[in-house]
Structure formats: C-alpha cells, structure tokens
GROMACS .gro file of C-alpha atoms in nm:
model
  325
    1MET     CA    1   0.000   0.000   0.000
    2PHE     CA    2   0.115   0.353  -0.071
    3PHE     CA    3   0.097   0.457   0.291
    4PHE     CA    4   0.348   0.200   0.415
    5ASP     CA    5   0.662   0.343   0.561
    6ARG     CA    6   0.934   0.139   0.386
    7LEU     CA    7   1.182   0.189   0.670
    8ASP     CA    8   0.925   0.083   0.926
    9LEU     CA    9   0.844  -0.225   0.720
   10ASP     CA   10   1.214  -0.313   0.694
   11ARG     CA   11   1.253  -0.286   1.071
   12ARG     CA   12   0.945  -0.496   1.138
   13PHE     CA   13   1.046  -0.771   0.901
   14ARG     CA   14   1.400  -0.778   1.036
   15LEU     CA   15   1.252  -0.862   1.376
   16LEU     CA   16   1.018  -1.120   1.227
   17ARG     CA   17   1.306  -1.288   1.040
   18LYS     CA   18   1.492  -1.326   1.368
   19GLU     CA   19   1.181  -1.486   1.516
   20VAL     CA   20   1.166  -1.731   1.225
   21GLU     CA   21   1.536  -1.811   1.268
   22VAL     CA   22   1.473  -1.901   1.632
   23ARG     CA   23   1.138  -2.079   1.601
   24GLY     CA   24   1.152  -2.202   1.244
   25VAL     CA   25   0.860  -2.340   1.047
   26SER     CA   26   0.818  -2.717   1.036
   27GLU     CA   27   0.863  -2.866   0.691
   28GLU     CA   28   0.554  -3.086   0.736
   29LEU     CA   29   0.342  -2.770   0.776
   30ARG     CA   30   0.451  -2.604   0.452
   31GLY     CA   31   0.190  -2.582   0.180
   32TRP     CA   32   0.408  -2.773  -0.063
   33CYS     CA   33   0.357  -3.084   0.154
   34PHE     CA   34   0.002  -3.102   0.017
   35ASP     CA   35   0.031  -3.476  -0.045
   36SER     CA   36   0.088  -3.580   0.315
   37PRO     CA   37  -0.079  -3.506   0.651
   38PRO     CA   38  -0.145  -3.268   0.813
   39VAL     CA   39  -0.148  -3.039   0.506
   40GLU     CA   40  -0.313  -3.298   0.281
   41PRO     CA   41  -0.687  -3.223   0.285
   42PRO     CA   42  -0.946  -3.490   0.382
   43SER     CA   43  -1.088  -3.443   0.031
   44ARG     CA   44  -1.034  -3.227  -0.272
   45SER     CA   45  -1.391  -3.271  -0.389
   46VAL     CA   46  -1.516  -3.010  -0.140
   47LEU     CA   47  -1.324  -2.682  -0.152
   48PHE     CA   48  -1.355  -2.395   0.093
   49GLY     CA   49  -1.294  -2.023   0.073
   50VAL     CA   50  -1.030  -1.891   0.311
   51GLY     CA   51  -1.287  -1.654   0.460
   52GLU     CA   52  -1.523  -1.942   0.540
   53LEU     CA   53  -1.255  -2.106   0.751
   54ALA     CA   54  -1.075  -1.803   0.887
   55MET     CA   55  -1.364  -1.583   1.001
   56ARG     CA   56  -1.429  -1.766   1.327
   57TYR     CA   57  -1.705  -1.548   1.465
   58CYS     CA   58  -1.887  -1.869   1.564
   59GLN     CA   59  -1.673  -2.082   1.794
   60SER     CA   60  -1.879  -2.397   1.741
   61MET     CA   61  -1.862  -2.350   1.361
   62ARG     CA   62  -2.238  -2.358   1.325
   63ASP     CA   63  -2.203  -2.086   1.062
   64ILE     CA   64  -2.045  -2.351   0.837
   65TYR     CA   65  -2.340  -2.585   0.896
   66LEU     CA   66  -2.593  -2.310   0.820
   67LYS     CA   67  -2.414  -2.199   0.504
   68ARG     CA   68  -2.296  -2.528   0.355
   69VAL     CA   69  -2.555  -2.779   0.475
   70LEU     CA   70  -2.876  -2.575   0.511
   71ASN     CA   71  -2.775  -2.319   0.242
   72VAL     CA   72  -2.868  -2.027   0.466
   73LYS     CA   73  -2.706  -1.699   0.367
   74PRO     CA   74  -2.623  -1.446   0.638
   75PRO     CA   75  -2.839  -1.133   0.619
   76PRO     CA   76  -2.646  -0.858   0.439
   77THR     CA   77  -2.517  -0.580   0.660
   78ILE     CA   78  -2.347  -0.248   0.605
   79LYS     CA   79  -2.028  -0.400   0.748
   80MET     CA   80  -2.026  -0.657   0.469
   81ALA     CA   81  -2.098  -0.389   0.211
   82ARG     CA   82  -1.822  -0.167   0.351
   83GLY     CA   83  -1.569  -0.449   0.325
   84ILE     CA   84  -1.652  -0.516  -0.040
   85VAL     CA   85  -1.662  -0.145  -0.130
   86LEU     CA   86  -1.328  -0.054   0.029
   87HIS     CA   87  -1.155  -0.359  -0.118
   88ALA     CA   88  -1.287  -0.260  -0.461
   89VAL     CA   89  -1.168   0.098  -0.416
   90ASN     CA   90  -0.824  -0.025  -0.314
   91ARG     CA   91  -0.801  -0.252  -0.618
   92GLU     CA   92  -0.929   0.010  -0.862
   93SER     CA   93  -0.710   0.292  -0.735
   94LEU     CA   94  -0.392   0.085  -0.761
   95SER     CA   95  -0.486  -0.042  -1.107
   96ALA     CA   96  -0.569   0.310  -1.225
   97VAL     CA   97  -0.234   0.443  -1.109
   98LYS     CA   98  -0.039   0.171  -1.289
   99ARG     CA   99  -0.251   0.202  -1.604
  100LEU     CA  100  -0.204   0.576  -1.625
  101LEU     CA  101   0.170   0.560  -1.570
  102PHE     CA  102   0.222   0.284  -1.825
  103SER     CA  103   0.013   0.474  -2.081
  104GLY     CA  104   0.246   0.772  -2.049
  105GLU     CA  105  -0.043   1.009  -1.984
  106ALA     CA  106   0.093   1.097  -1.641
  107ARG     CA  107   0.462   1.165  -1.578
  108SER     CA  108   0.446   1.311  -1.230
  109GLY     CA  109   0.245   1.293  -0.911
  110SER     CA  110   0.065   1.618  -0.982
  111GLU     CA  111  -0.051   1.492  -1.323
  112LEU     CA  112  -0.163   1.171  -1.158
  113VAL     CA  113  -0.376   1.366  -0.910
  114GLU     CA  114  -0.527   1.586  -1.181
  115ASP     CA  115  -0.623   1.285  -1.392
  116LEU     CA  116  -0.746   1.045  -1.124
  117LEU     CA  117  -0.918   1.250  -0.853
  118PRO     CA  118  -1.207   1.348  -1.086
  119LEU     CA  119  -1.278   0.975  -1.128
  120ALA     CA  120  -1.368   0.929  -0.760
  121LYS     CA  121  -1.744   0.919  -0.818
  122ASP     CA  122  -1.718   0.661  -1.097
  123VAL     CA  123  -1.495   0.437  -0.885
  124VAL     CA  124  -1.729   0.463  -0.587
  125ASP     CA  125  -2.034   0.394  -0.806
  126ARG     CA  126  -1.877   0.074  -0.936
  127ALA     CA  127  -1.767  -0.034  -0.588
  128ILE     CA  128  -2.117   0.006  -0.443
  129LEU     CA  129  -2.268  -0.179  -0.738
  130GLU     CA  130  -2.016  -0.461  -0.685
  131ALA     CA  131  -2.120  -0.485  -0.319
  132GLU     CA  132  -2.490  -0.496  -0.403
  133ARG     CA  133  -2.435  -0.770  -0.660
  134ALA     CA  134  -2.221  -0.974  -0.421
  135LEU     CA  135  -2.474  -0.945  -0.139
  136PHE     CA  136  -2.783  -0.979  -0.362
  137ALA     CA  137  -2.926  -0.677  -0.184
  138LYS     CA  138  -2.952  -0.303  -0.239
  139VAL     CA  139  -2.810  -0.080   0.031
  140SER     CA  140  -3.045   0.176   0.181
  141GLU     CA  141  -3.013   0.544   0.094
  142THR     CA  142  -2.868   0.620   0.437
  143GLU     CA  143  -2.612   0.341   0.409
  144GLU     CA  144  -2.523   0.444   0.055
  145ARG     CA  145  -2.454   0.803   0.166
  146GLN     CA  146  -2.228   0.676   0.441
  147LEU     CA  147  -2.047   0.434   0.211
  148ARG     CA  148  -1.997   0.706  -0.050
  149VAL     CA  149  -1.830   0.936   0.202
  150GLU     CA  150  -1.600   0.662   0.330
  151ALA     CA  151  -1.515   0.519  -0.013
  152SER     CA  152  -1.449   0.861  -0.162
  153ALA     CA  153  -1.221   0.953   0.128
  154PHE     CA  154  -1.031   0.626   0.090
  155TYR     CA  155  -0.990   0.670  -0.286
  156ARG     CA  156  -0.871   1.029  -0.261
  157PHE     CA  157  -0.627   0.934   0.014
  158LEU     CA  158  -0.479   0.649  -0.192
  159ILE     CA  159  -0.438   0.864  -0.503
  160VAL     CA  160  -0.269   1.147  -0.314
  161GLN     CA  161  -0.037   0.900  -0.141
  162ALA     CA  162   0.042   0.737  -0.475
  163ALA     CA  163   0.123   1.073  -0.628
  164ALA     CA  164   0.366   1.152  -0.348
  165ARG     CA  165   0.537   0.814  -0.381
  166ILE     CA  166   0.567   0.851  -0.757
  167ASP     CA  167   0.730   1.194  -0.723
  168GLN     CA  168   0.968   1.064  -0.458
  169ALA     CA  169   1.071   0.776  -0.683
  170ILE     CA  170   1.120   1.002  -0.987
  171SER     CA  171   1.319   1.248  -0.781
  172LYS     CA  172   1.544   0.976  -0.639
  173TYR     CA  173   1.586   0.786  -0.969
  174PRO     CA  174   1.552   1.058  -1.238
  175HIS     CA  175   1.682   0.838  -1.521
  176SER     CA  176   1.465   0.533  -1.451
  177ASP     CA  177   1.198   0.417  -1.692
  178VAL     CA  178   0.833   0.397  -1.599
  179ASP     CA  179   0.851   0.026  -1.517
  180SER     CA  180   1.125   0.088  -1.260
  181ILE     CA  181   0.940   0.383  -1.109
  182ILE     CA  182   0.627   0.173  -1.066
  183SER     CA  183   0.822  -0.112  -0.909
  184VAL     CA  184   0.966   0.128  -0.652
  185ALA     CA  185   0.657   0.335  -0.575
  186VAL     CA  186   0.357   0.107  -0.622
  187PRO     CA  187   0.271  -0.210  -0.426
  188PRO     CA  188   0.372  -0.512  -0.635
  189VAL     CA  189   0.065  -0.733  -0.651
  190VAL     CA  190  -0.290  -0.657  -0.542
  191GLU     CA  191  -0.558  -0.925  -0.529
  192ARG     CA  192  -0.313  -1.195  -0.637
  193LYS     CA  193  -0.509  -1.498  -0.760
  194VAL     CA  194  -0.413  -1.835  -0.613
  195ASP     CA  195  -0.538  -2.187  -0.677
  196GLY     CA  196  -0.581  -2.339  -0.330
  197SER     CA  197  -0.732  -2.669  -0.443
  198LEU     CA  198  -0.419  -2.870  -0.361
  199ILE     CA  199  -0.486  -2.807   0.008
  200GLY     CA  200  -0.866  -2.817  -0.002
  201LEU     CA  201  -0.923  -2.447  -0.064
  202SER     CA  202  -1.097  -2.270  -0.352
  203ARG     CA  203  -0.938  -2.252  -0.695
  204GLY     CA  204  -0.984  -1.874  -0.719
  205LEU     CA  205  -0.849  -1.736  -0.392
  206SER     CA  206  -0.762  -1.368  -0.395
  207VAL     CA  207  -0.477  -1.239  -0.177
  208ASP     CA  208  -0.522  -0.871  -0.091
  209ILE     CA  209  -0.151  -0.782  -0.123
  210TYR     CA  210   0.154  -1.002  -0.187
  211THR     CA  211   0.485  -0.834  -0.114
  212PRO     CA  212   0.851  -0.900  -0.203
  213PHE     CA  213   0.909  -0.970   0.169
  214ASN     CA  214   0.752  -1.317   0.122
  215ALA     CA  215   0.465  -1.172   0.317
  216ILE     CA  216   0.092  -1.150   0.273
  217ALA     CA  217  -0.113  -0.848   0.372
  218ASP     CA  218  -0.482  -0.876   0.449
  219LEU     CA  219  -0.701  -0.565   0.444
  220LYS     CA  220  -0.966  -0.541   0.716
  221THR     CA  221  -1.231  -0.275   0.739
  222GLY     CA  222  -1.394  -0.366   1.069
  223GLU     CA  223  -1.298  -0.423   1.430
  224ILE     CA  224  -0.984  -0.610   1.536
  225ARG     CA  225  -1.050  -0.981   1.601
  226GLU     CA  226  -0.807  -1.237   1.735
  227PHE     CA  227  -0.884  -1.485   1.456
  228HIS     CA  228  -0.785  -1.249   1.173
  229PRO     CA  229  -0.433  -1.403   1.125
  230TYR     CA  230  -0.599  -1.725   1.007
  231ALA     CA  231  -0.680  -1.566   0.671
  232ALA     CA  232  -0.316  -1.482   0.595
  233THR     CA  233  -0.225  -1.833   0.711
  234GLY     CA  234  -0.463  -1.992   0.463
  235TYR     CA  235  -0.333  -1.778   0.178
  236ALA     CA  236   0.028  -1.855   0.275
  237LEU     CA  237  -0.036  -2.230   0.265
  238ALA     CA  238  -0.208  -2.198  -0.073
  239LEU     CA  239   0.077  -1.991  -0.220
  240GLU     CA  240   0.336  -2.235  -0.087
  241ALA     CA  241   0.145  -2.521  -0.248
  242GLU     CA  242   0.112  -2.346  -0.583
  243GLU     CA  243   0.445  -2.164  -0.609
  244ASN     CA  244   0.667  -2.387  -0.393
  245ILE     CA  245   0.808  -2.082  -0.215
  246PRO     CA  246   0.803  -2.009   0.161
  247VAL     CA  247   0.560  -1.746   0.288
  248ASP     CA  248   0.660  -1.681   0.647
  249PHE     CA  249   0.509  -1.344   0.732
  250GLY     CA  250   0.167  -1.191   0.750
  251PHE     CA  251   0.035  -0.852   0.835
  252ILE     CA  252  -0.313  -0.713   0.868
  253ILE     CA  253  -0.403  -0.360   0.768
  254TYR     CA  254  -0.697  -0.228   0.965
  255VAL     CA  255  -0.861   0.067   0.790
  256GLN     CA  256  -1.083   0.305   0.981
  257ILE     CA  257  -1.256   0.602   0.818
  258GLU     CA  258  -1.429   0.858   1.034
  259PRO     CA  259  -1.668   1.052   0.808
  260SER     CA  260  -1.603   1.368   1.004
  261ARG     CA  261  -1.227   1.356   0.942
  262LEU     CA  262  -1.219   1.230   0.581
  263VAL     CA  263  -0.864   1.101   0.627
  264PRO     CA  264  -0.840   0.725   0.692
  265SER     CA  265  -0.640   0.591   0.982
  266PHE     CA  266  -0.451   0.263   0.973
  267ARG     CA  267  -0.329   0.011   1.223
  268LEU     CA  268  -0.094  -0.270   1.127
  269LYS     CA  269  -0.053  -0.608   1.296
  270TYR     CA  270   0.259  -0.809   1.205
  271PHE     CA  271   0.312  -1.178   1.278
  272VAL     CA  272   0.503  -1.489   1.179
  273ILE     CA  273   0.292  -1.753   1.007
  274GLY     CA  274   0.438  -2.019   1.231
  275ASP     CA  275   0.354  -2.374   1.329
  276GLU     CA  276   0.076  -2.287   1.574
  277LEU     CA  277  -0.122  -2.079   1.325
  278ARG     CA  278  -0.072  -2.338   1.052
  279ARG     CA  279  -0.189  -2.628   1.271
  280GLU     CA  280  -0.493  -2.434   1.392
  281PHE     CA  281  -0.594  -2.336   1.040
  282LEU     CA  282  -0.560  -2.695   0.914
  283GLU     CA  283  -0.761  -2.825   1.211
  284ILE     CA  284  -1.039  -2.578   1.126
  285ARG     CA  285  -1.031  -2.696   0.763
  286ASP     CA  286  -1.057  -3.062   0.865
  287GLU     CA  287  -1.337  -2.998   1.117
  288THR     CA  288  -1.523  -2.794   0.856
  289TYR     CA  289  -1.501  -3.079   0.610
  290GLU     CA  290  -1.634  -3.323   0.871
  291ILE     CA  291  -1.936  -3.097   0.943
  292VAL     CA  292  -2.014  -3.058   0.574
  293SER     CA  293  -1.956  -3.421   0.468
  294VAL     CA  294  -2.166  -3.566   0.751
  295GLY     CA  295  -2.419  -3.282   0.766
  296ARG     CA  296  -2.376  -3.253   1.140
  297ASP     CA  297  -2.516  -2.955   1.331
  298PRO     CA  298  -2.245  -2.865   1.582
  299GLY     CA  299  -2.496  -2.661   1.783
  300LYS     CA  300  -2.469  -2.306   1.905
  301PRO     CA  301  -2.168  -2.200   2.107
  302ALA     CA  302  -2.203  -2.119   2.477
  303LYS     CA  303  -2.210  -1.752   2.382
  304CYS     CA  304  -2.305  -1.605   2.046
  305PRO     CA  305  -2.128  -1.275   1.969
  306ASP     CA  306  -2.375  -1.022   1.830
  307TYR     CA  307  -2.124  -0.933   1.556
  308CYS     CA  308  -2.147  -1.283   1.408
  309PRO     CA  309  -2.304  -1.263   1.059
  310TYR     CA  310  -2.543  -1.545   1.157
  311TYR     CA  311  -2.638  -1.397   1.496
  312SER     CA  312  -2.987  -1.292   1.386
  313VAL     CA  313  -3.048  -1.635   1.228
  314CYS     CA  314  -2.961  -1.826   1.546
  315VAL     CA  315  -3.147  -1.580   1.770
  316ARG     CA  316  -3.457  -1.614   1.553
  317GLU     CA  317  -3.435  -1.993   1.587
  318SER     CA  318  -3.423  -1.956   1.967
  319VAL     CA  319  -3.732  -1.736   1.967
  320GLU     CA  320  -3.929  -1.955   1.730
  321ALA     CA  321  -3.838  -2.292   1.884
  322PRO     CA  322  -4.082  -2.278   2.186
  323ARG     CA  323  -4.376  -2.221   1.952
  324HIS     CA  324  -4.329  -2.566   1.804
  325LYS     CA  325  -4.347  -2.743   2.137
   0.00000   0.00000   0.00000
C-alpha cells in the first residue's frame, strides 16, 4: 500500500526474520507438503474459501453448517458492504495508477492527481454496485450516503499517497523508466489470484496484497478480532502449495474512516505464520469438512457474539423454537 513506511516495514520484518530463525517453520506444515498429513486435505472434492474457515465469529462453527448444509445466507449488513466497497476501491485505485503511468499520460504525481481524482465518483459507483451484486441486496439510501463518504475519502487518500510516492521515486531515480518507477513506488501485486485446491481451498483465492518480503497483507475494514491471522495463514499455505516458495510473514491492515475527518487511519498487525497458526488453520479446515460431509449440526456455542453474521439467524431460531413445542 502507498501509505506504508518502507523503513518501518524493513525494521518490522527484520525482527520477524529473527523470530523465524529461532522458532523455524516445520517442513511438514509447509503448503508444498500437500500430499501428506497434516497439510493434505481430507478431500479435494469439497473446496472452501479462506474466509469461510478463517472468520471464526462462531466458535462452534455452526455458521459452516448453516451456510454449507442448510444453504442459509447471512443477512447482508453495512459491514459486509463496507468491506466489499473498500476492497474494490483499493483494487481500482492501484490499477488506475499503474494504467495511467504505463500509458504515459501521467509523468508526475501532480498529473496523476489531476487525472485520477475526478474519477472518484465513478470508482465509488462501481464499488457500491459490486457490493450490491455480491450481497444480492440493495443498500439503503442512508447506508449508501455513508459508504460514499467513506469510499471517496479512501480513494482520494490512496491517489494522493500514490502521487507523493511517484514523485519521490522520480526524484530519487531521475533516469529510470516507468517500469522501474512503478516497481519502486507502487505495491507489487494486489488481489493476487491463487489456486488453493491442492490443500482443499478454492481454486480462485484472492490475496489482498503479496509483497517481495515473502509476506501477505490482508485488508480489514472492521474491528480487530483475534482470529484475523488465520486468513493470511490460509493464503500462505495456498501460495506455498502453488508456487513452492516459503511465505513466512503476514500482516493485517486495519482501515478506519471517520466521516467527520475524511482522512483514513490505519493500524498494522505483524506476525510470523508459524507452526501454531498453521496447525490451527488446518484443524479448522478438517473440522469444517467433517461438518459438511456428515451434515452434522455442531450446535450453538455457549455464547453467540452479536457481531457474528449469523447472529440474527440463530437468535430467531431460539425465539421460534418454543412455539413448536
């Protein structure tokens, strides 16, 4: 992302590399060991999205049963819409920057700003439409106004940051060609597609950001949850299986946009994708497969968090159940 401080990243990853040197990552837990346990999936006939496994709002995994066995979709919420919209804005802004630079129509940060900022409304329109199509629901007028403010602020911030990075790169390397400038100033790969089928995951996984640090970045637009590192773990295993390269590091970018401030704030969480995370993710995958293949209802957890996407479904069941007695 444009707003990363390269020096801060270097310092963080230097510490993480030392942690890997001390703790290591077991060979048997690398994604490229997809043909032997514990990485080998129980079946490759049923494939799961990383989000299905990683988003452990429901501790008993009843969300998996509701979605995969009963085919119940969680009611759409503005949080879901916000996630889709901001991811789309991130993807479109980065693509637009690269496209403009490669076309030669922009040769400086100021030209980039002049060309791309007027496109904010079009980008936001497409992002909201993408969210509505993904959720099979139209957002209300109030929600749309809120999303427009947040998405527009995010887009404008990314473009301005990109412009600054481009100018810095041109200033530092005045004789470089556009390809070199982009490689220095723009994040390398956004929404990297990965085939996770070798380890029981979907064929069309999409990694938010893949960096030259052998690290995966996951963009989050909601509250901080302790299970969030599972997503990067799943993507790391899938990349290792497909590319046969180690992916040892993950970081999560939490984006918060206060409509009153219009400037997003970010919080980064760095971690090693070590043995513990890998084992836990694979155990979730195997338990998920068992629930789906047998059609077993694992029951509700002792406590249902109200931020679980299926909270209203399970609460409604609790209210309606006595009527049938």
